[in-house]
Amino acid sequence: MENRKRSGLGRSSEGGFRKPEGGSQGGAKKRYFAKPTPPGFEKASKPDIVFGVQSVLETLKGTKEIEKILLQRDFGHNEVEKLAFERGIPVQRVPLEKLNRVTMKVHQGVIAFVSAVNYAKISNVVADVFEKGEVPLLLVLDRITDVRNFGAIARTAECAGVNAIVVAARGAAQINADAMKTSSGALNHLPVCRENSLWQVISELQQSGIQIVACTEKATEELYNIDFSIPTAILMGSEEDGISENLLEQADYSTKIPMVGKIGSLNVSVATGVILYEAVRQRNK
């Protein structure tokens, strides 16, 4: 009798033995369910990547925009590096472990991150805006690296009628599926210009008669005292340390958003919205 109890078998009303309810011998089977995603949290989208030497080479020879290329640190491929240099695509040398974290498939020491948008040239955008008889309103982003911040900025910029966003080829947020989603599709309509030198871009914009207005906590002038009705490029910096010093010195004006609360700064996407809509207010008078 002890053996029967130990095995989980009991006597049925028909005189035989029956298994315990709800499972097989040894007890009921456990069922495992995925935990629900907590509210406010979303899984990040997988980046659009191309891997393997031949695949990356063909992508470099094509028309797709590439954000950056990761090369295994102790692996060199002259043709990949040459084509990337010619197209102004950043190449980062990284350990094998980092490549394996991106994909465990056979990457052969090279991975390319494909952009979700096609980039425009800022010179072409400016020429087109002037030809249409419009007053340019541009946004220059210095080292905005958070993808969701970038997406939120793009959404506001498109709604505010910004003609283009300018970012640096290096040190800027990757424009991937997350950026597209956060922008609510704005990046499908708003030109993004990826340039090698923001300093050079600012200089060229100034030569075209476009004023550069830097938004920084270091400024003494409040944004309501700036004339945004004329051709303007608004310069925003990273949340960590703001606008680079050389770009700040290059700007025509520096301005700040007045703060009356105890917290002395705004999120960069919120700050961008505030200054853009002051420009909209002035232009719609």
XYZ file of N, CA and C in Angstrom:
855
model
N 0.824 -1.197 0.000
C 0.000 0.000 0.000
C 0.861 1.251 0.000
N 1.973 1.185 0.743
C 2.858 2.344 0.781
C 3.422 2.651 -0.588
N 3.735 1.541 -1.335
C 4.275 1.754 -2.675
C 3.272 2.435 -3.573
N 1.982 2.097 -3.421
C 0.955 2.722 -4.245
C 0.830 4.202 -3.945
N 0.857 4.535 -2.667
C 0.761 5.943 -2.287
C 1.951 6.717 -2.822
N 3.116 6.076 -2.690
C 4.334 6.762 -3.091
C 4.346 7.038 -4.587
N 3.738 6.146 -5.381
C 3.752 6.313 -6.826
C 2.658 7.248 -7.302
N 1.778 7.710 -6.391
C 0.733 8.643 -6.762
C -0.499 7.974 -7.290
N -0.597 6.629 -7.137
C -1.767 5.909 -7.620
C -2.756 5.699 -6.488
N -4.043 5.822 -6.757
C -5.083 5.574 -5.754
C -6.088 4.593 -6.301
N -6.875 3.980 -5.430
C -7.854 2.988 -5.866
C -9.102 3.698 -6.355
N -9.572 3.302 -7.546
C -10.773 3.900 -8.114
C -12.000 3.193 -7.588
N -13.167 3.785 -7.852
C -14.418 3.176 -7.388
C -14.692 1.867 -8.103
N -14.095 1.638 -9.298
C -14.297 0.394 -10.029
C -13.384 -0.717 -9.542
N -12.548 -0.416 -8.583
C -11.681 -1.443 -8.033
C -10.297 -1.434 -8.595
N -10.051 -0.683 -9.647
C -8.713 -0.623 -10.212
C -7.939 0.543 -9.617
N -6.903 0.899 -10.314
C -6.094 2.031 -9.864
C -6.223 3.160 -10.874
N -6.229 4.384 -10.387
C -6.344 5.542 -11.263
C -5.161 6.484 -11.035
N -4.844 7.273 -12.078
C -3.790 8.297 -11.961
C -4.373 9.537 -11.325
N -3.578 10.337 -10.635
C -4.097 11.578 -10.063
C -4.614 12.480 -11.155
N -5.629 13.273 -10.836
C -6.247 14.170 -11.813
C -5.289 15.274 -12.240
N -5.444 15.689 -13.519
C -4.735 16.886 -14.004
C -3.341 16.641 -14.485
N -2.884 15.400 -14.642
C -1.531 15.227 -15.137
C -1.170 13.777 -15.303
N 0.072 13.532 -15.652
C 0.568 12.188 -15.862
C 1.210 11.689 -14.594
N 1.768 10.536 -14.665
C 2.439 9.969 -13.498
C 3.516 10.920 -12.999
N 3.520 11.098 -11.657
C 4.508 11.989 -11.078
C 3.934 13.373 -10.817
N 2.639 13.592 -11.037
C 2.032 14.888 -10.755
C 1.707 15.646 -12.010
N 0.976 16.751 -11.840
C 0.543 17.554 -12.979
C 1.724 18.241 -13.634
N 1.662 18.362 -14.960
C 2.725 19.049 -15.690
C 2.662 20.550 -15.425
N 3.818 21.167 -15.291
C 3.866 22.615 -15.116
C 3.724 23.303 -16.463
N 2.998 24.373 -16.466
C 2.864 25.162 -17.679
C 3.569 26.496 -17.473
N 4.332 26.913 -18.479
C 5.103 28.141 -18.366
C 4.540 29.171 -19.349
N 4.325 30.344 -18.861
C 3.793 31.420 -19.688
C 4.771 32.588 -19.677
N 4.898 33.241 -20.833
C 5.770 34.427 -20.893
C 5.184 35.527 -20.023
N 6.040 36.203 -19.292
C 5.563 37.307 -18.464
C 5.128 38.458 -19.356
N 3.993 39.092 -19.027
C 3.551 40.218 -19.852
C 4.518 41.382 -19.736
N 4.653 42.139 -20.832
C 5.518 43.323 -20.807
C 4.881 44.379 -19.928
N 5.596 44.904 -18.916
C 5.008 45.920 -18.044
C 4.592 47.143 -18.844
N 3.522 47.827 -18.407
C 3.082 49.037 -19.116
C 4.213 50.059 -19.198
N 4.331 50.682 -20.338
C 5.363 51.710 -20.512
C 6.688 51.189 -21.000
N 6.803 49.861 -21.109
C 8.057 49.273 -21.577
C 7.800 48.538 -22.884
N 8.713 48.711 -23.840
C 8.593 48.013 -25.112
C 9.927 47.386 -25.453
N 9.854 46.224 -26.095
C 11.100 45.606 -26.558
C 11.660 46.420 -27.708
N 12.965 46.636 -27.665
C 13.597 47.412 -28.739
C 13.539 46.635 -30.046
N 13.347 47.337 -31.137
C 13.332 46.688 -32.443
C 14.734 46.212 -32.798
N 14.804 45.091 -33.490
C 16.100 44.615 -33.946
C 16.606 45.535 -35.052
N 17.885 45.872 -35.007
C 18.403 46.762 -36.041
C 18.413 46.078 -37.404
N 18.315 46.876 -38.474
C 18.430 46.343 -39.826
C 19.911 46.173 -40.121
N 20.338 44.943 -40.287
C 21.762 44.682 -40.480
C 21.998 43.833 -41.714
N 23.200 43.981 -42.253
C 23.708 43.112 -43.315
C 25.039 42.585 -42.810
N 25.269 41.285 -42.928
C 26.520 40.724 -42.409
C 27.137 39.767 -43.418
N 28.431 39.552 -43.247
C 29.182 38.750 -44.206
C 29.864 39.649 -45.221
N 31.087 39.309 -45.580
C 31.909 40.178 -46.426
C 31.225 40.504 -47.750
N 30.774 39.486 -48.472
C 30.203 39.720 -49.792
C 28.904 40.521 -49.717
N 28.072 40.215 -48.742
C 26.803 40.936 -48.587
C 27.032 42.411 -48.275
N 27.996 42.683 -47.410
C 28.303 44.071 -47.054
C 28.885 44.817 -48.248
N 29.760 44.145 -49.003
C 30.343 44.773 -50.192
C 29.265 45.150 -51.207
N 28.331 44.250 -51.441
C 27.261 44.527 -52.407
C 26.372 45.666 -51.925
N 26.142 45.728 -50.613
C 25.336 46.820 -50.053
C 26.071 48.146 -50.204
N 27.378 48.135 -50.002
C 28.186 49.349 -50.168
C 28.170 49.835 -51.617
N 28.103 48.902 -52.541
C 28.102 49.270 -53.967
C 26.716 49.726 -54.438
N 25.696 49.435 -53.639
C 24.332 49.803 -54.002
C 23.960 51.200 -53.518
N 22.649 51.434 -53.458
C 22.145 52.770 -53.106
C 21.621 52.859 -51.683
N 21.597 51.753 -50.965
C 21.082 51.791 -49.598
C 21.987 52.641 -48.710
N 21.345 53.390 -47.807
C 22.103 54.181 -46.850
C 22.573 53.287 -45.709
N 23.824 53.439 -45.329
C 24.408 52.642 -44.250
C 24.805 53.569 -43.108
N 24.347 53.227 -41.899
C 24.657 54.044 -40.725
C 26.130 53.913 -40.325
N 26.556 52.671 -40.179
C 27.936 52.413 -39.754
C 28.276 50.971 -40.064
N 29.579 50.677 -40.020
C 30.057 49.315 -40.242
C 30.930 48.908 -39.058
N 30.689 47.718 -38.556
C 31.530 47.150 -37.506
C 32.473 46.132 -38.122
N 33.770 46.310 -37.875
C 34.786 45.369 -38.363
C 35.474 44.720 -37.167
N 35.686 43.430 -37.260
C 36.408 42.741 -36.195
C 37.792 43.355 -36.036
N 38.155 43.587 -34.798
C 39.368 44.350 -34.487
C 40.627 43.783 -35.148
N 40.776 42.478 -35.123
C 41.980 41.866 -35.696
C 41.746 41.356 -37.113
N 40.716 41.925 -37.766
C 40.396 41.500 -39.123
C 40.351 42.732 -40.019
N 41.045 42.703 -41.129
C 41.028 43.848 -42.032
C 40.493 43.457 -43.391
N 39.722 44.342 -43.990
C 39.256 44.100 -45.350
C 39.339 45.415 -46.109
N 40.373 45.515 -46.941
C 40.676 46.780 -47.602
C 39.526 47.307 -48.452
N 38.835 46.428 -49.178
C 37.784 46.889 -50.081
C 36.587 47.449 -49.305
N 36.228 46.785 -48.204
C 35.135 47.282 -47.357
C 35.487 48.666 -46.820
N 36.702 48.800 -46.296
C 37.126 50.079 -45.713
C 37.227 51.168 -46.782
N 37.697 50.812 -47.962
C 37.850 51.782 -49.053
C 36.484 52.316 -49.492
N 35.527 51.416 -49.714
C 34.194 51.835 -50.154
C 33.481 52.635 -49.071
N 33.669 52.222 -47.819
C 33.052 52.956 -46.703
C 33.620 54.368 -46.620
N 34.930 54.492 -46.804
C 35.573 55.819 -46.767
C 35.048 56.710 -47.892
N 34.916 56.135 -49.079
C 34.438 56.908 -50.229
C 33.013 57.405 -50.030
N 32.202 56.630 -49.293
C 30.814 57.024 -49.051
C 30.629 57.776 -47.745
N 31.721 57.986 -47.009
C 31.636 58.719 -45.746
C 30.925 57.959 -44.647
N 31.041 56.634 -44.672
C 30.374 55.792 -43.681
C 31.345 55.456 -42.554
N 30.975 55.718 -41.303
C 31.881 55.407 -40.186
C 32.159 53.912 -40.075
N 33.421 53.577 -39.810
C 33.832 52.194 -39.591
C 34.402 52.092 -38.181
N 33.867 51.157 -37.403
C 34.351 50.955 -36.036
C 34.993 49.582 -35.922
N 36.190 49.550 -35.351
C 36.860 48.263 -35.111
C 36.501 47.801 -33.699
N 35.925 46.626 -33.611
C 35.396 46.142 -32.337
C 35.848 44.709 -32.102
N 35.818 44.252 -30.838
C 36.171 42.848 -30.569
C 35.108 41.901 -31.109
N 35.498 40.652 -31.300
C 34.596 39.634 -31.828
C 33.336 39.502 -30.978
N 33.485 39.665 -29.653
C 32.347 39.508 -28.754
C 31.225 40.492 -29.079
N 31.592 41.707 -29.463
C 30.564 42.701 -29.786
C 29.812 42.316 -31.059
N 30.528 41.814 -32.046
C 29.882 41.346 -33.272
C 28.925 40.198 -32.974
N 29.345 39.303 -32.100
C 28.506 38.156 -31.750
C 27.272 38.572 -30.973
N 27.348 39.692 -30.277
C 26.163 40.180 -29.571
C 25.132 40.734 -30.552
N 25.606 41.221 -31.692
C 24.682 41.729 -32.718
C 24.021 40.568 -33.441
N 24.805 39.593 -33.853
C 24.255 38.389 -34.493
C 25.209 37.220 -34.270
N 24.623 36.043 -34.043
C 25.436 34.835 -33.883
C 25.555 34.085 -35.201
N 25.009 34.639 -36.261
C 25.144 34.006 -37.575
C 26.552 34.257 -38.113
N 26.885 33.637 -39.217
C 28.255 33.727 -39.743
C 28.461 35.108 -40.357
N 29.025 36.018 -39.578
C 29.193 37.409 -40.035
C 30.550 37.662 -40.675
N 31.482 36.722 -40.531
C 32.815 36.833 -41.144
C 33.563 38.090 -40.713
N 33.229 38.603 -39.531
C 33.972 39.738 -38.993
C 33.521 41.096 -39.490
N 32.360 41.165 -40.166
C 31.890 42.465 -40.665
C 30.364 42.531 -40.634
N 29.843 43.627 -40.068
C 28.395 43.856 -39.985
C 28.117 45.301 -40.376
N 27.137 45.501 -41.236
C 26.722 46.852 -41.634
C 25.319 47.118 -41.103
N 25.124 48.314 -40.525
C 23.814 48.740 -40.043
C 23.178 49.608 -41.126
N 22.066 49.148 -41.647
C 21.399 49.841 -42.748
C 20.410 50.854 -42.202
N 20.451 52.063 -42.749
C 19.561 53.124 -42.294
C 18.145 52.893 -42.793
N 17.183 53.387 -41.998
C 15.770 53.273 -42.382
C 15.345 54.410 -43.308
N 16.227 55.391 -43.518
C 15.877 56.531 -44.380
C 16.973 56.765 -45.413
N 16.643 57.513 -46.448
C 17.639 57.979 -47.411
C 18.030 59.406 -47.044
N 19.311 59.651 -46.954
C 19.786 60.972 -46.526
C 19.780 61.966 -47.689
N 19.615 63.231 -47.327
C 19.652 64.318 -48.312
C 20.902 65.152 -48.072
N 21.273 65.962 -49.052
C 22.385 66.909 -48.891
C 21.811 68.246 -48.452
N 22.398 68.819 -47.414
C 21.864 70.074 -46.881
C 21.924 71.189 -47.915
N 22.943 71.177 -48.757
C 23.052 72.224 -49.790
C 21.875 72.146 -50.758
N 21.459 70.923 -51.098
C 20.316 70.748 -51.994
C 19.016 71.180 -51.337
N 18.870 70.876 -50.049
C 17.658 71.255 -49.320
C 17.524 72.769 -49.261
N 18.622 73.445 -48.910
C 18.590 74.910 -48.784
C 18.273 75.554 -50.128
N 18.919 75.081 -51.181
C 18.662 75.635 -52.514
C 17.199 75.466 -52.904
N 16.642 74.293 -52.593
C 15.249 74.007 -52.934
C 14.286 74.914 -52.164
N 14.576 75.144 -50.886
C 13.708 75.996 -50.055
C 13.710 77.430 -50.576
N 14.884 77.945 -50.885
C 14.981 79.319 -51.400
C 14.290 79.441 -52.767
N 14.443 78.418 -53.603
C 13.805 78.439 -54.927
C 12.280 78.486 -54.833
N 11.747 77.872 -53.784
C 10.297 77.884 -53.576
C 9.807 79.204 -52.965
N 10.751 80.077 -52.620
C 10.379 81.350 -52.007
C 10.015 81.237 -50.544
N 10.435 80.151 -49.890
C 10.139 79.943 -48.479
C 11.277 80.460 -47.600
N 10.976 80.646 -46.315
C 11.988 81.081 -45.346
C 12.498 79.836 -44.623
N 13.773 79.485 -44.798
C 14.275 78.232 -44.220
C 14.166 78.182 -42.696
N 13.767 77.024 -42.205
C 13.818 76.710 -40.774
C 14.443 75.319 -40.663
N 15.671 75.287 -40.162
C 16.445 74.046 -40.101
C 16.759 73.687 -38.661
N 17.078 72.428 -38.443
C 17.421 71.950 -37.108
C 18.734 71.190 -37.186
N 19.736 71.661 -36.435
C 21.052 71.016 -36.408
C 21.218 70.349 -35.046
N 21.444 69.029 -35.041
C 21.553 68.267 -33.796
C 22.993 67.822 -33.571
N 23.542 68.278 -32.460
C 24.931 67.952 -32.124
C 24.964 66.837 -31.085
N 25.313 65.617 -31.531
C 25.528 64.458 -30.652
C 24.271 64.058 -29.868
N 23.121 64.112 -30.516
C 21.911 63.530 -29.928
C 21.978 62.035 -30.210
N 22.279 61.242 -29.206
C 22.558 59.816 -29.426
C 21.398 58.898 -29.071
N 20.447 59.381 -28.280
C 19.320 58.544 -27.885
C 18.326 58.433 -29.047
N 18.057 57.216 -29.468
C 17.214 56.983 -30.638
C 15.806 57.524 -30.436
N 15.259 57.330 -29.258
C 13.886 57.772 -29.006
C 13.795 59.290 -28.884
N 14.810 59.897 -28.321
C 14.844 61.363 -28.306
C 14.875 61.900 -29.733
N 15.703 61.265 -30.557
C 15.794 61.696 -31.954
C 14.451 61.539 -32.657
N 13.789 60.411 -32.453
C 12.496 60.181 -33.078
C 11.460 61.201 -32.638
N 11.457 61.529 -31.335
C 10.510 62.519 -30.812
C 10.795 63.901 -31.388
N 12.079 64.242 -31.511
C 12.465 65.528 -32.105
C 12.000 65.598 -33.552
N 12.201 64.518 -34.300
C 11.797 64.483 -35.707
C 10.289 64.674 -35.848
N 9.533 64.059 -34.965
C 8.075 64.194 -35.018
C 7.655 65.653 -34.819
N 8.234 66.294 -33.800
C 7.908 67.706 -33.532
C 8.371 68.592 -34.682
N 9.575 68.311 -35.195
C 10.128 69.127 -36.278
C 9.247 69.081 -37.517
N 8.763 67.900 -37.860
C 7.907 67.774 -39.040
C 6.606 68.545 -38.843
N 6.038 68.452 -37.635
C 4.792 69.167 -37.334
C 5.004 70.686 -37.369
N 6.212 71.136 -37.019
C 6.501 72.568 -36.961
C 6.937 73.133 -38.310
N 7.033 72.287 -39.330
C 7.399 72.770 -40.657
C 8.885 72.935 -40.887
N 9.698 72.234 -40.115
C 11.150 72.281 -40.316
C 11.482 71.691 -41.683
N 12.401 72.326 -42.387
C 12.750 71.886 -43.748
C 13.691 70.687 -43.762
N 14.537 70.551 -42.732
C 15.460 69.415 -42.672
C 16.116 69.352 -41.300
N 16.513 68.140 -40.920
C 17.328 67.921 -39.725
C 18.733 67.578 -40.190
N 19.725 68.188 -39.549
C 21.126 67.923 -39.887
C 21.792 67.214 -38.706
N 22.444 66.095 -38.972
C 23.179 65.361 -37.941
C 24.592 65.088 -38.448
N 25.483 64.796 -37.515
C 26.859 64.449 -37.877
C 26.939 62.983 -38.277
N 27.878 62.680 -39.153
C 28.064 61.291 -39.594
C 28.492 60.405 -38.437
N 29.207 60.965 -37.485
C 29.662 60.211 -36.323
C 29.058 60.797 -35.053
N 28.746 59.919 -34.107
C 28.277 60.372 -32.803
C 26.823 60.794 -32.765
N 26.030 60.354 -33.727
C 24.598 60.678 -33.742
C 23.788 59.406 -33.590
N 22.519 59.554 -33.208
C 21.635 58.405 -33.037
C 21.485 57.647 -34.347
N 21.430 56.330 -34.238
C 21.196 55.510 -35.419
C 19.728 55.626 -35.818
N 19.469 55.874 -37.080
C 18.090 56.003 -37.551
C 17.608 54.620 -37.961
N 16.968 53.952 -37.006
C 16.512 52.583 -37.224
C 15.008 52.489 -37.029
N 14.505 51.266 -36.868
C 13.062 51.059 -36.724
C 12.514 51.751 -35.484
N 13.306 51.799 -34.396
C 12.853 52.487 -33.185
C 12.686 53.981 -33.424
N 13.642 54.577 -34.135
C 13.541 56.008 -34.445
C 12.327 56.280 -35.329
N 12.100 55.408 -36.310
C 10.950 55.575 -37.190
C 9.650 55.488 -36.402
N 9.581 54.528 -35.478
C 8.358 54.343 -34.698
C 8.112 55.533 -33.779
N 9.155 55.998 -33.097
C 9.005 57.120 -32.175
C 8.628 58.397 -32.915
N 9.073 58.511 -34.155
C 8.746 59.707 -34.938
C 7.333 59.644 -35.515
N 6.640 58.522 -35.296
C 5.289 58.314 -35.841
C 5.252 58.512 -37.353
N 6.332 58.100 -38.015
C 6.388 58.185 -39.472
C 6.886 59.505 -40.009
N 7.209 60.459 -39.123
C 7.659 61.779 -39.582
C 8.918 61.682 -40.432
N 9.767 60.702 -40.139
C 11.021 60.567 -40.881
C 10.804 60.131 -42.326
N 9.574 59.738 -42.658
C 9.252 59.451 -44.055
C 9.018 60.728 -44.856
N 8.815 61.830 -44.162
C 8.466 63.091 -44.822
C 9.499 64.192 -44.614
N 10.337 64.040 -43.616
C 11.287 65.090 -43.249
C 12.696 64.712 -43.690
N 13.336 65.533 -44.542
C 14.709 65.214 -44.961
C 15.677 65.206 -43.780
N 16.543 64.209 -43.760
C 17.621 64.145 -42.773
C 18.937 64.227 -43.534
N 19.797 65.134 -43.112
C 21.095 65.341 -43.779
C 22.199 64.873 -42.843
N 22.962 63.894 -43.276
C 24.092 63.405 -42.475
C 25.364 63.960 -43.072
N 26.036 64.821 -42.309
C 27.214 65.526 -42.827
C 28.450 65.191 -42.004
N 29.598 65.206 -42.662
C 30.845 64.852 -41.976
C 31.263 65.899 -40.948
N 30.977 67.174 -41.205
C 31.413 68.244 -40.308
C 30.279 69.231 -40.060
N 29.769 69.263 -38.838
C 28.733 70.240 -38.503
C 29.300 71.656 -38.545
N 30.570 71.797 -38.214
C 31.209 73.115 -38.271
C 31.155 73.651 -39.702
N 31.486 72.798 -40.661
C 31.461 73.189 -42.065
C 30.036 73.505 -42.518
N 29.079 72.709 -42.071
C 27.679 72.947 -42.422
C 27.218 74.304 -41.916
N 27.532 74.606 -40.665
C 27.121 75.883 -40.080
C 27.741 77.043 -40.842
N 29.014 76.902 -41.189
C 29.692 77.948 -41.958
C 29.005 78.185 -43.302
N 28.628 77.098 -43.992
C 27.966 77.212 -45.291
C 26.571 77.809 -45.156
N 25.863 77.451 -44.086
C 24.532 78.018 -43.857
C 24.619 79.526 -43.616
N 25.616 79.926 -42.846
C 25.807 81.359 -42.586
C 26.110 82.113 -43.880
N 26.920 81.507 -44.746
C 27.232 82.131 -46.034
C 25.996 82.237 -46.925
N 25.004 81.371 -46.671
C 23.756 81.406 -47.440
C 22.728 82.363 -46.840
N 23.136 83.077 -45.788
C 22.233 84.056 -45.173
C 21.309 83.474 -44.129
N 21.688 82.334 -43.563
C 20.877 81.685 -42.521
C 21.546 81.887 -41.169
N 20.799 82.476 -40.223
C 21.359 82.685 -38.893
C 21.354 81.378 -38.100
N 22.359 81.226 -37.230
C 22.472 80.041 -36.383
C 22.130 80.440 -34.955
N 21.100 79.819 -34.404
C 20.676 80.115 -33.035
C 20.922 78.876 -32.179
N 21.818 79.002 -31.207
C 22.159 77.889 -30.326
C 21.299 77.957 -29.069
N 20.685 76.831 -28.727
C 19.873 76.770 -27.508
C 20.712 76.136 -26.403
N 21.046 76.927 -25.378
C 21.936 76.452 -24.326
C 21.617 77.117 -22.992
N 21.805 76.381 -21.924
C 21.588 76.926 -20.583
C 22.595 78.021 -20.252
N 23.720 78.051 -20.980
C 24.765 79.045 -20.700
C 24.405 80.433 -21.211
N 23.378 80.530 -22.041
C 23.012 81.821 -22.646
C 22.379 82.745 -21.616
N 22.441 84.036 -21.906
C 21.784 85.037 -21.054
C 20.506 85.551 -21.711
N 20.426 85.434 -23.042
C 19.268 85.933 -23.795
C 18.165 84.868 -23.842
N 16.934 85.279 -23.525
C 15.820 84.353 -23.598
C 15.316 84.217 -25.039
N 14.750 83.073 -25.362
C 14.391 82.807 -26.756
C 13.340 83.765 -27.306
N 12.549 84.394 -26.437
C 11.507 85.304 -26.910
C 12.085 86.603 -27.473
N 13.370 86.832 -27.247
C 14.028 88.035 -27.763
C 14.755 87.790 -29.080
N 14.683 86.574 -29.592
C 15.335 86.225 -30.859
C 14.317 86.317 -31.991
N 14.754 86.838 -33.132
C 13.888 86.929 -34.309
C 13.999 85.641 -35.120
N 12.967 84.807 -35.051
C 12.954 83.543 -35.786
C 12.221 83.662 -37.118
N 11.773 84.856 -37.454
C 11.012 85.020 -38.701
C 11.909 85.061 -39.923
N 13.208 85.222 -39.705
C 14.161 85.249 -40.816
C 14.766 83.855 -40.986
N 15.488 83.586 -42.081
C 16.097 82.252 -42.272
C 16.925 81.829 -41.067
N 16.592 80.666 -40.495
C 17.169 80.254 -39.207
C 17.493 78.775 -39.183
N 18.616 78.457 -38.550
C 18.950 77.073 -38.199
C 19.115 77.028 -36.682
N 18.340 76.185 -36.031
C 18.386 76.047 -34.573
C 19.334 74.908 -34.223
N 20.264 75.199 -33.317
C 21.297 74.238 -32.930
C 21.003 73.709 -31.534
N 20.856 72.382 -31.427
C 20.585 71.729 -30.141
C 21.724 70.753 -29.833
N 22.075 70.649 -28.541
C 23.181 69.787 -28.146
C 22.755 68.597 -27.317
N 23.724 67.760 -26.977
C 23.451 66.538 -26.233
C 23.015 66.856 -24.811
N 22.274 65.916 -24.216
C 21.807 66.102 -22.847
C 22.962 66.004 -21.848
N 24.014 65.307 -22.213
C 25.132 65.137 -21.280
C 25.912 66.435 -21.088
N 26.351 67.029 -22.186
C 27.196 68.221 -22.048
C 26.839 69.325 -23.030
N 25.644 69.301 -23.581
C 25.183 70.405 -24.420
C 25.868 70.474 -25.774
N 25.952 71.687 -26.296
C 26.529 71.921 -27.618
C 28.057 71.980 -27.520
N 28.734 71.397 -28.485
C 30.203 71.444 -28.511
C 30.674 72.896 -28.494
N 31.767 73.120 -27.803
C 32.252 74.490 -27.609
C 32.551 75.194 -28.928
N 33.144 74.484 -29.875
C 33.492 75.128 -31.155
C 32.252 75.529 -31.948
N 31.168 74.736 -31.838
C 29.926 75.081 -32.521
C 29.218 76.228 -31.816
N 29.310 76.237 -30.503
C 28.684 77.300 -29.711
C 29.313 78.654 -30.034
N 30.631 78.661 -30.193
C 31.334 79.903 -30.534
C 30.992 80.366 -31.944
N 30.651 79.417 -32.797
C 30.369 79.724 -34.199
C 28.965 80.304 -34.397
N 28.057 80.011 -33.462
C 26.658 80.436 -33.601
C 26.535 81.961 -33.598
N 25.535 82.476 -34.302
C 25.278 83.915 -34.325
C 24.654 84.392 -33.022
N 23.779 83.575 -32.468
C 23.106 83.913 -31.209
C 23.030 82.682 -30.325
N 23.067 82.921 -29.014
C 22.815 81.865 -28.032
C 21.579 82.273 -27.236
N 20.714 81.335 -27.001
C 19.472 81.650 -26.301
C 19.113 80.529 -25.340
N 18.264 80.835 -24.374
C 17.842 79.828 -23.400
C 16.335 79.898 -23.207
N 15.802 78.807 -22.687
C 14.388 78.746 -22.338
C 14.268 79.155 -20.876
N 13.433 80.129 -20.545
C 13.323 80.551 -19.136
C 12.788 79.433 -18.249
N 13.372 79.278 -17.077
C 12.973 78.250 -16.122
C 12.492 78.917 -14.839
N 11.326 78.517 -14.356
C 10.806 79.098 -13.111
C 10.633 78.037 -12.025
N 10.805 76.777 -12.383
C 10.682 75.693 -11.406
C 12.001 75.393 -10.729
N 12.009 74.315 -9.962
C 13.215 73.934 -9.218
C 14.167 73.091 -10.062
N 13.642 72.434 -11.092
C 14.508 71.636 -11.975
C 15.026 72.555 -13.072
N 16.323 72.566 -13.276
C 16.944 73.581 -14.127
C 17.082 73.250 -15.593
N 16.514 72.138 -16.043
C 16.685 71.797 -17.459
C 15.523 70.959 -17.942
N 15.365 70.911 -19.269
C 14.336 70.107 -19.923
C 14.986 68.981 -20.711
N 14.239 67.932 -20.936
C 14.664 66.905 -21.877
C 14.885 67.563 -23.239
N 15.883 67.108 -23.987
C 16.254 67.784 -25.232
C 15.124 67.769 -26.256
N 14.323 66.716 -26.278
C 13.224 66.689 -27.240
C 12.138 67.694 -26.854
N 11.906 67.860 -25.554
C 10.929 68.850 -25.086
C 11.451 70.260 -25.355
N 12.728 70.504 -25.045
C 13.327 71.822 -25.280
C 13.268 72.188 -26.762
N 13.512 71.207 -27.619
C 13.442 71.462 -29.056
C 12.026 71.873 -29.458
N 11.034 71.205 -28.888
C 9.651 71.560 -29.175
C 9.311 72.972 -28.756
N 9.804 73.391 -27.597
C 9.528 74.740 -27.093
C 10.092 75.794 -28.045
N 11.351 75.630 -28.433
C 11.985 76.650 -29.273
C 11.430 76.630 -30.700
N 11.099 75.449 -31.202
C 10.522 75.377 -32.553
C 9.166 76.072 -32.615
N 8.376 75.906 -31.584
C 7.047 76.513 -31.634
C 7.058 78.003 -31.305
N 8.136 78.487 -30.730
C 8.298 79.940 -30.669
C 8.565 80.464 -32.072
N 9.338 79.712 -32.855
C 9.589 80.103 -34.250
C 8.277 80.059 -35.043
N 7.470 79.030 -34.817
C 6.173 78.920 -35.507
C 5.270 80.103 -35.131
N 5.240 80.438 -33.839
C 4.410 81.555 -33.379
C 4.799 82.853 -34.078
N 6.112 83.110 -34.131
C 6.567 84.355 -34.757
C 6.265 84.372 -36.245
N 6.399 83.243 -36.895
C 6.204 83.198 -38.356
C 4.733 83.233 -38.749
N 3.842 82.946 -37.806
C 2.407 82.940 -38.120
C 1.704 84.199 -37.637
N 2.474 85.215 -37.257
C 1.852 86.477 -36.801
C 1.091 87.126 -37.957
